Short mmCIF file of C-alpha atoms in Angstrom, two decimals:
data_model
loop_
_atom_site.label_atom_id
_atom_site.label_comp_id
_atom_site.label_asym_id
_atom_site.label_seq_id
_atom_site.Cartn_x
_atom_site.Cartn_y
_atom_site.Cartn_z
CA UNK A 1 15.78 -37.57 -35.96
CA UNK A 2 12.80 -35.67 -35.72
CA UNK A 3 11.38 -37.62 -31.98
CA UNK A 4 15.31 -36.18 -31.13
CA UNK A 5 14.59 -32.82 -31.83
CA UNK A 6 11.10 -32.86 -29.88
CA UNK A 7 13.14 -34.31 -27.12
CA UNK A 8 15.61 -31.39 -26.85
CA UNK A 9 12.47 -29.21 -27.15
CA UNK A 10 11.08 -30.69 -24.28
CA UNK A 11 14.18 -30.97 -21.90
CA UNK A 12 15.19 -27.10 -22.50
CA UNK A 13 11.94 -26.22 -21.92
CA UNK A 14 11.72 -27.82 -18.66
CA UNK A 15 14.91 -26.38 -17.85
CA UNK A 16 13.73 -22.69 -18.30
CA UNK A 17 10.62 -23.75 -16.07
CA UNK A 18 12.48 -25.10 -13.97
CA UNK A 19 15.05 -22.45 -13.45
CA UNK A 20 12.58 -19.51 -13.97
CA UNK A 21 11.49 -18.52 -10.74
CA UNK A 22 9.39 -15.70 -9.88
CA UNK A 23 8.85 -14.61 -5.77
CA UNK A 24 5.49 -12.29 -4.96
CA UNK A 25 3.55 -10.64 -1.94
CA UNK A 26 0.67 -8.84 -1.92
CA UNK A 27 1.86 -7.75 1.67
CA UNK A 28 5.02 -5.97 1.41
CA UNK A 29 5.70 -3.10 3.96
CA UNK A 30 6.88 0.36 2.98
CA UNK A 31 7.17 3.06 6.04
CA UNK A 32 7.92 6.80 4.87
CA UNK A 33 9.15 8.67 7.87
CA UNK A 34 11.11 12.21 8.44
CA UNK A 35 11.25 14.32 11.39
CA UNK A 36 11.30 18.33 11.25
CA UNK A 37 10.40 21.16 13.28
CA UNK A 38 6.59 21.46 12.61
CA UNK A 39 6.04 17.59 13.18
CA UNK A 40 7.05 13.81 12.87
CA UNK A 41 5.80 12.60 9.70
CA UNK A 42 5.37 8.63 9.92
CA UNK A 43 3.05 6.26 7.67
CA UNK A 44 3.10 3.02 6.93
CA UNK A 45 1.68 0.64 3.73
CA UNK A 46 1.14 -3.22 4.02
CA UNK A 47 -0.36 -3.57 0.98
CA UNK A 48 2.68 -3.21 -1.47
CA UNK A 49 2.75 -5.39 -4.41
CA UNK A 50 6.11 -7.02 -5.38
CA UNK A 51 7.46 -9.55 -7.76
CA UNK A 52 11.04 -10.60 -8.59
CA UNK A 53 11.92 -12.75 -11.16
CA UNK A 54 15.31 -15.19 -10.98
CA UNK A 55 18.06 -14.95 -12.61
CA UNK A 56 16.74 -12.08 -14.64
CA UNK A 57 16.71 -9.68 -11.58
CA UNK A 58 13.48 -7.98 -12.34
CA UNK A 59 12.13 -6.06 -9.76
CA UNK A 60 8.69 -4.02 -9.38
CA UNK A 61 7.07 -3.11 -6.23
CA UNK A 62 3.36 -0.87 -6.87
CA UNK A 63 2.04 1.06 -3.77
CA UNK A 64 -1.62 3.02 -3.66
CA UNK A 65 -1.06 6.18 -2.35
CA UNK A 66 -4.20 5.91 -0.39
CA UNK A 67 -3.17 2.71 1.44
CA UNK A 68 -0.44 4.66 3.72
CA UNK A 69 -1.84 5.01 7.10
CA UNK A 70 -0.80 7.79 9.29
CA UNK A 71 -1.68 8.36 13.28
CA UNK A 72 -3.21 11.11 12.85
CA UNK A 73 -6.19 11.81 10.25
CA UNK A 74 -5.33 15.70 9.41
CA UNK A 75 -1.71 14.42 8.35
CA UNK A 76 -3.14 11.65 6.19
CA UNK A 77 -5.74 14.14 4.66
CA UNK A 78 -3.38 16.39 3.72
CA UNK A 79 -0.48 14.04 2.37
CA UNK A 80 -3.36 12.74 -0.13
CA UNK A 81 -4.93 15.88 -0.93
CA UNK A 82 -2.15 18.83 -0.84
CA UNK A 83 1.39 16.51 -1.14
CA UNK A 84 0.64 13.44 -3.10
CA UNK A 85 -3.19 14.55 -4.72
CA UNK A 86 -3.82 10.68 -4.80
CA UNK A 87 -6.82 11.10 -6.34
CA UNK A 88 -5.14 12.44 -9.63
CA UNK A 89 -1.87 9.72 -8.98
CA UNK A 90 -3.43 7.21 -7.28
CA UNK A 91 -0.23 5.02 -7.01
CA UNK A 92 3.61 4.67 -6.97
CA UNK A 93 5.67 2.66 -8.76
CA UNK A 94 9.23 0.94 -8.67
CA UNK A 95 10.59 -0.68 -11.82
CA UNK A 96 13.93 -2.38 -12.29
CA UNK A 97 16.53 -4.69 -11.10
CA UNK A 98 19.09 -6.32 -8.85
CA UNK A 99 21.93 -5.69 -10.58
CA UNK A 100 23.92 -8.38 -8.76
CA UNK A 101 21.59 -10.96 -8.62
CA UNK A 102 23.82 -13.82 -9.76
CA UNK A 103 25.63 -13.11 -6.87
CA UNK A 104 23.02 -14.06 -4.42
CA UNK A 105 22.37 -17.97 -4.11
CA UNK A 106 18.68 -18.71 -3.91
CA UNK A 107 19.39 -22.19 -2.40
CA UNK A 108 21.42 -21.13 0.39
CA UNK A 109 20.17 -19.55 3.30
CA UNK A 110 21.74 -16.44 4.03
CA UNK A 111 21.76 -12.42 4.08
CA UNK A 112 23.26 -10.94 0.59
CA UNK A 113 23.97 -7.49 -0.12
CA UNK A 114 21.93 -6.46 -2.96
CA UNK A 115 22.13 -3.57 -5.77
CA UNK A 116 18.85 -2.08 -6.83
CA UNK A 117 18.87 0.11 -10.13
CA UNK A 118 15.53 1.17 -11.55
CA UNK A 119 12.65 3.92 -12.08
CA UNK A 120 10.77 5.60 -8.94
CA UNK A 121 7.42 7.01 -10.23
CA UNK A 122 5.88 9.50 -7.16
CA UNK A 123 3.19 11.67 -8.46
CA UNK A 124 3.23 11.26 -12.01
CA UNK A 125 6.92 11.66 -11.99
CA UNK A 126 9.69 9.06 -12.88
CA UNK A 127 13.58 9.42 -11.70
CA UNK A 128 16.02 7.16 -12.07
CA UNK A 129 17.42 5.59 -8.68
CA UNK A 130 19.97 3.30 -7.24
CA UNK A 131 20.17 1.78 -3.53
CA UNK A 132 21.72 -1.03 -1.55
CA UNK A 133 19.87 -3.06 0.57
CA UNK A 134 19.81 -7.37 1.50
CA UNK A 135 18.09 -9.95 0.35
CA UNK A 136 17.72 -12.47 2.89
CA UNK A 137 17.06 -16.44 1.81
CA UNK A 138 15.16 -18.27 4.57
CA UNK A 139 13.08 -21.11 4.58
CA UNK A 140 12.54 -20.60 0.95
CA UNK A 141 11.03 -17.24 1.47
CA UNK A 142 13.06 -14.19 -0.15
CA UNK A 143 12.98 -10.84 2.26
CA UNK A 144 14.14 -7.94 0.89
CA UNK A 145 15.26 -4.38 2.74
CA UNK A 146 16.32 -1.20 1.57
CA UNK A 147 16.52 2.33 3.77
CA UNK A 148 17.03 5.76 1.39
CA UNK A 149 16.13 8.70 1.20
CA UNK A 150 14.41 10.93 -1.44
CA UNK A 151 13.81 14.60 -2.60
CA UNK A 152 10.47 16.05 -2.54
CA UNK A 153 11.31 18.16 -4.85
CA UNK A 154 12.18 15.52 -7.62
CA UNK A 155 8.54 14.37 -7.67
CA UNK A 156 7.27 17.75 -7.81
CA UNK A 157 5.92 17.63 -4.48
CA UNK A 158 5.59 20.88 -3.31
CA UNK A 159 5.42 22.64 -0.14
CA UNK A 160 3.23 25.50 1.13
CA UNK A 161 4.83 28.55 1.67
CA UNK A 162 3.46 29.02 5.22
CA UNK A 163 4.95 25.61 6.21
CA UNK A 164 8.13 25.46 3.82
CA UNK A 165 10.71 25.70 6.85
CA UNK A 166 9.12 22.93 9.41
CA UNK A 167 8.74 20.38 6.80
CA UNK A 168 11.47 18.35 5.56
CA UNK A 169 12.77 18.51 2.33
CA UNK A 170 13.25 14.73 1.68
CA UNK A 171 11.61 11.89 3.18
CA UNK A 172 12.95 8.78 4.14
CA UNK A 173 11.63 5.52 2.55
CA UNK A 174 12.15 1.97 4.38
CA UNK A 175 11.15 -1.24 2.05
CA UNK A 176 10.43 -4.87 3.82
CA UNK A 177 9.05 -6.91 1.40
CA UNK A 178 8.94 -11.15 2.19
CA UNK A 179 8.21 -12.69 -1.05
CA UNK A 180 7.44 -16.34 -1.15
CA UNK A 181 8.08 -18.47 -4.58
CA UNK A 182 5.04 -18.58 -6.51
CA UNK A 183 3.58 -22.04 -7.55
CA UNK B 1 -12.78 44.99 39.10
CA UNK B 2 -12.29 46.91 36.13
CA UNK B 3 -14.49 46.86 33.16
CA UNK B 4 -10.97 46.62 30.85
CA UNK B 5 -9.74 44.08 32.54
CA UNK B 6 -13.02 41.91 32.80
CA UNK B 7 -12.90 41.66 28.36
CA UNK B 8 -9.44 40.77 28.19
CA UNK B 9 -10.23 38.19 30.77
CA UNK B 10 -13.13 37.42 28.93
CA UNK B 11 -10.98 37.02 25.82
CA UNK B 12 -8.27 35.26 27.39
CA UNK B 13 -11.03 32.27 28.02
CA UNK B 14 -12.23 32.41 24.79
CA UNK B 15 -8.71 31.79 23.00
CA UNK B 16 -7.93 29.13 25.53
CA UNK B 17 -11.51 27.65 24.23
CA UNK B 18 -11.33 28.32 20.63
CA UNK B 19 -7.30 26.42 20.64
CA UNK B 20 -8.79 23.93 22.93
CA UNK B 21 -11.82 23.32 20.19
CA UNK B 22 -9.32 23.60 17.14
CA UNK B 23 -6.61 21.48 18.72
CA UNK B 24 -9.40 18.49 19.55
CA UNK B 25 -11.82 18.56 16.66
CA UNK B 26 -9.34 19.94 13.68
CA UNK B 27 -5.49 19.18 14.42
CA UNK B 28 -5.78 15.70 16.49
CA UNK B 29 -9.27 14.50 14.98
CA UNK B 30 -10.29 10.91 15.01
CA UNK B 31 -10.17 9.13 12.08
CA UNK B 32 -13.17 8.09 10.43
CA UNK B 33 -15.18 5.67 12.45
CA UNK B 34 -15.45 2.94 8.66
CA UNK B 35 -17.43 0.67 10.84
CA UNK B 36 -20.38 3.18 11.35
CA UNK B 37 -19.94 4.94 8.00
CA UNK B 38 -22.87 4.66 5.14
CA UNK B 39 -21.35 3.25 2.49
CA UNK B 40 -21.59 4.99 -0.54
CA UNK B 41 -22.15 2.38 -2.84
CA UNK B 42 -23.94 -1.67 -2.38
CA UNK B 43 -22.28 -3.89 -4.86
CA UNK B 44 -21.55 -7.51 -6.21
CA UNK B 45 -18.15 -8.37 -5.57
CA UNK B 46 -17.40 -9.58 -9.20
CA UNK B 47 -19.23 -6.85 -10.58
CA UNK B 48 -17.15 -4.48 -8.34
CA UNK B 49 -13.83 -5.83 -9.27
CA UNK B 50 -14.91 -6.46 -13.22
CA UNK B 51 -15.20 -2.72 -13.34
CA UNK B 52 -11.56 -2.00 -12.11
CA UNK B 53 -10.37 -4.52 -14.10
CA UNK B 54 -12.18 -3.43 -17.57
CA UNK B 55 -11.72 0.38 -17.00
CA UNK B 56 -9.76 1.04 -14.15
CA UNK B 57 -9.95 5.16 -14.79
CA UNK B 58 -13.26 4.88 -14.29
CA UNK B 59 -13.31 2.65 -11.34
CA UNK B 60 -10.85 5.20 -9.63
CA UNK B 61 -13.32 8.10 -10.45
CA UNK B 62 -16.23 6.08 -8.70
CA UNK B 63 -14.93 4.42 -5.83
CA UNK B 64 -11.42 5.31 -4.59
CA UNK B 65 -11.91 7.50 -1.55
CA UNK B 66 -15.27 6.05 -0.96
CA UNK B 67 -16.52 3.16 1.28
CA UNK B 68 -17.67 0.47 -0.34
CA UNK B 69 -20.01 -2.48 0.47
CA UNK B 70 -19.44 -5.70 -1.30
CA UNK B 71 -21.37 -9.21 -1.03
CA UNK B 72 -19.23 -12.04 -2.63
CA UNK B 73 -17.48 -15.65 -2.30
CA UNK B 74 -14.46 -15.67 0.07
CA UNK B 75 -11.58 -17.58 -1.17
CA UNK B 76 -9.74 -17.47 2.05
CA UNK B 77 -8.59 -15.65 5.40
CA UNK B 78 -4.69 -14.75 5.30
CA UNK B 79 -3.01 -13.39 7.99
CA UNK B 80 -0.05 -10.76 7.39
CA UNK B 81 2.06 -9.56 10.54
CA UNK B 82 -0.86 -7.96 12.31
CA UNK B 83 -3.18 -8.03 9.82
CA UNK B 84 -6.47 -9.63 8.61
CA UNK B 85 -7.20 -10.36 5.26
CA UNK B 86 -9.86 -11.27 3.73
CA UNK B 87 -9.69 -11.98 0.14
CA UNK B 88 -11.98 -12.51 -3.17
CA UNK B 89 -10.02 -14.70 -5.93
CA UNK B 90 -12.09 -13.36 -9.47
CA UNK B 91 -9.03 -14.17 -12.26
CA UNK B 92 -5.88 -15.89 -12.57
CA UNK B 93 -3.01 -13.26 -13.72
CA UNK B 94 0.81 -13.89 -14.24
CA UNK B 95 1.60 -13.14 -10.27
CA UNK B 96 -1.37 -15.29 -8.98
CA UNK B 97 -4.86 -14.69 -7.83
CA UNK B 98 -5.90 -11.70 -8.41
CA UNK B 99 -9.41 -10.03 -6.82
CA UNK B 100 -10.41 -7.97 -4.08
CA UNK B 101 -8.21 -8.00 -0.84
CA UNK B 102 -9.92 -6.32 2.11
CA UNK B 103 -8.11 -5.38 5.38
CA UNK B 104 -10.04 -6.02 8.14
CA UNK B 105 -10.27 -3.66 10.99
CA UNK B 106 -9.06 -5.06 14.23
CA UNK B 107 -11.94 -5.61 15.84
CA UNK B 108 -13.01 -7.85 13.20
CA UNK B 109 -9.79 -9.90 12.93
CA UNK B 110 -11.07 -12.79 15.16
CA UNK B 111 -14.82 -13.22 13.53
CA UNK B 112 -13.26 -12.82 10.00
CA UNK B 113 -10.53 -15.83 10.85
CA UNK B 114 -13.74 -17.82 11.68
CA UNK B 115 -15.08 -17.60 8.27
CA UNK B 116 -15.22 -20.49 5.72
CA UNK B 117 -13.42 -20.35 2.51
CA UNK B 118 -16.40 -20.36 -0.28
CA UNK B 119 -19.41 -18.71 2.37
CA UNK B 120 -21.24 -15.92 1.15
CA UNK B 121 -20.10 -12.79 2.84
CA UNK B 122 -20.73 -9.41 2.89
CA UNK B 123 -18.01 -6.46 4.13
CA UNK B 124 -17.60 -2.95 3.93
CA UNK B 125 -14.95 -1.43 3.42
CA UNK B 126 -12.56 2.39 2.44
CA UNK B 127 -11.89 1.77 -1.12
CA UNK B 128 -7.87 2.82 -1.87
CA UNK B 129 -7.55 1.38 -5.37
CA UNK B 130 -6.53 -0.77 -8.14
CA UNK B 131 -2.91 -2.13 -8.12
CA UNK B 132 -2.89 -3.92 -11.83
CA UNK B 133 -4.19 -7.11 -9.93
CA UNK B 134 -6.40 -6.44 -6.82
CA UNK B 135 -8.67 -4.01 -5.64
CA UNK B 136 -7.52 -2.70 -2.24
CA UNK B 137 -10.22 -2.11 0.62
CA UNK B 138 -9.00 -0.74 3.84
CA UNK B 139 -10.88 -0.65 7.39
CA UNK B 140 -13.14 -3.42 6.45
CA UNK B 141 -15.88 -4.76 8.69
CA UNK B 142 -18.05 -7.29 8.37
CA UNK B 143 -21.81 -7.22 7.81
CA UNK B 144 -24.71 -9.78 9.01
#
């Protein structure tokens, strides 16, 4: 009875590996962009961290503030020194999950609507969010794209006086992420 | 011509100089030139990354901002959309190899995809952090 039970061991263990699958890039893309009277505000980061784990749904992307790259040098010295202060919160993170994710079929190649619910931390501050984006299944690489917006102001991200009405108030965040399944 | 008029013209030229200056050298300046830059600190690339990886506050203190040079083993060249990577494999974490992962600047893309996996290599690099499993360099060029 007992080589049974050692047996069953085995098989469901092989079954969790075998179903467990977790999907990572160290080269995911996030742009922030917003447009306002002073100027056009664009940067972009292609060193964003991301894993997601199948069928749980878990999702975490991590971004170095210092790692966005803007055209112009000013802009990027002041979005690390007066916006973000990237020395005191050197990164950002995203932590949480794809709600629908037994929805999406990993084995079948296709674009899925997807349901992300998690925490944002900006600057040392956390807020809940939720946003639709796709996951798309191709050549067994996952890609996965969201668009949305957020509020300075909910990450304490505060604007100078002098510049408060040709700045934006939110900024909008665009997420491409290809993940590839990890051996 | 009038003496009055000859200062505000004089004036006039010096506010069309003084934007011109501020406009060129303060509002549109060039970003650093990383290739040319000193670094500020000469390390080992293990040593560099066991640093992060034992007290990352501290690491951040030291060397996030600051250009870096690091002499190490390359693991391998990967190639990312546009980009160049060279990367330093130090531990094995729950998402992979972790290390150091150094963006090369264009104009090294083509001599860094020459390199052997397991040479000896030195690059320098803008230091932008620790992300839980790599340490991020930016602008990297190579050394000889």
């Amino acid at each position: 009875m007992k080589k049974y039970w050692i047996l069953i061991i085995i098989t469901v263990g092989f079954c969790i590996n075998g179903f467990a699958q977790t999907y990572v890039t160290k080269n995911g893309m996030i742009r922030i962009y917003s447009e306002a009277p002073l100027e056009k505000i664009e940067a972009v980061n292609r060193q964003v961290n991301t894993a997601l784990l199948v069928p749980t749904g878990d999702f975490v992307f991590k971004v170095l503030i210092k790692s966005f790259n803007f055209e112009k040098a000013l802009m990027q010295e002041h979005f690390n020194e007066n916006y973000l202060e990237s020395d005191k919160y050197p990164e950002a993170t995203f932590l949480g999950k794809i709600t629908n994710i037994k929805d999406i079929n990993f084995t079948k190649e296709g674009i899925y609507p997807a349901t992300v619910e998690g925490k944002l931390t900006i600057h040392g501050q956390t807020h809940p969010v939720k946003q639709n984006g796709t996951l798309e299944i191709k050549n067994g690489a996952v890609t996965a794209k969201s668009k949305f917006n957020i509020l300075l102001s909910d990450y304490n991200i505060s604007i100078p006086n002098t510049v408060v009405n040709k700045i934006s108030k939110s900024i909008e965040v665009t997420v491409e992420v290809m993940m590839t399944k990890l051996n | 011509m009038k003496r009055w008029i000859k200062i505000i013209l004089g004036l006039a030229v010096l506010g069309i100089a003084a934007a011109f200056l501020i406009y060129h050298f303060v509002i549109n300046k060039p970003h650093p030139d990383f290739e040319k830059i000193k670094p500020n600190y000469s390390l080992n690339a293990r040593a560099f990354y066991n640093e992060f990886k034992t007290s990352k506050e501290n690491a951040h203190k030291l060397y996030n901002g600051k250009v870096i040079e690091i002499t190490g083993k390359l693991a391998r060249i990967e190639s990312a959309d546009t980009l160049t990577i060279a990367v330093f494999v130090f531990n094995q974490g729950m998402f992979g190899d972790e290390g150091i992962r150094c963006t090369m600047l264009k104009k090294f893309s083509a001599e860094a995809k020459k390199l052997k996996p397991d040479g000896i290599i030195r690059i320098k690099g803008y230091c932008t952090g620790f992300n839980e499993t790599d340490v991020i360099m930016e602008h990297c060029s190579l050394i000889y």
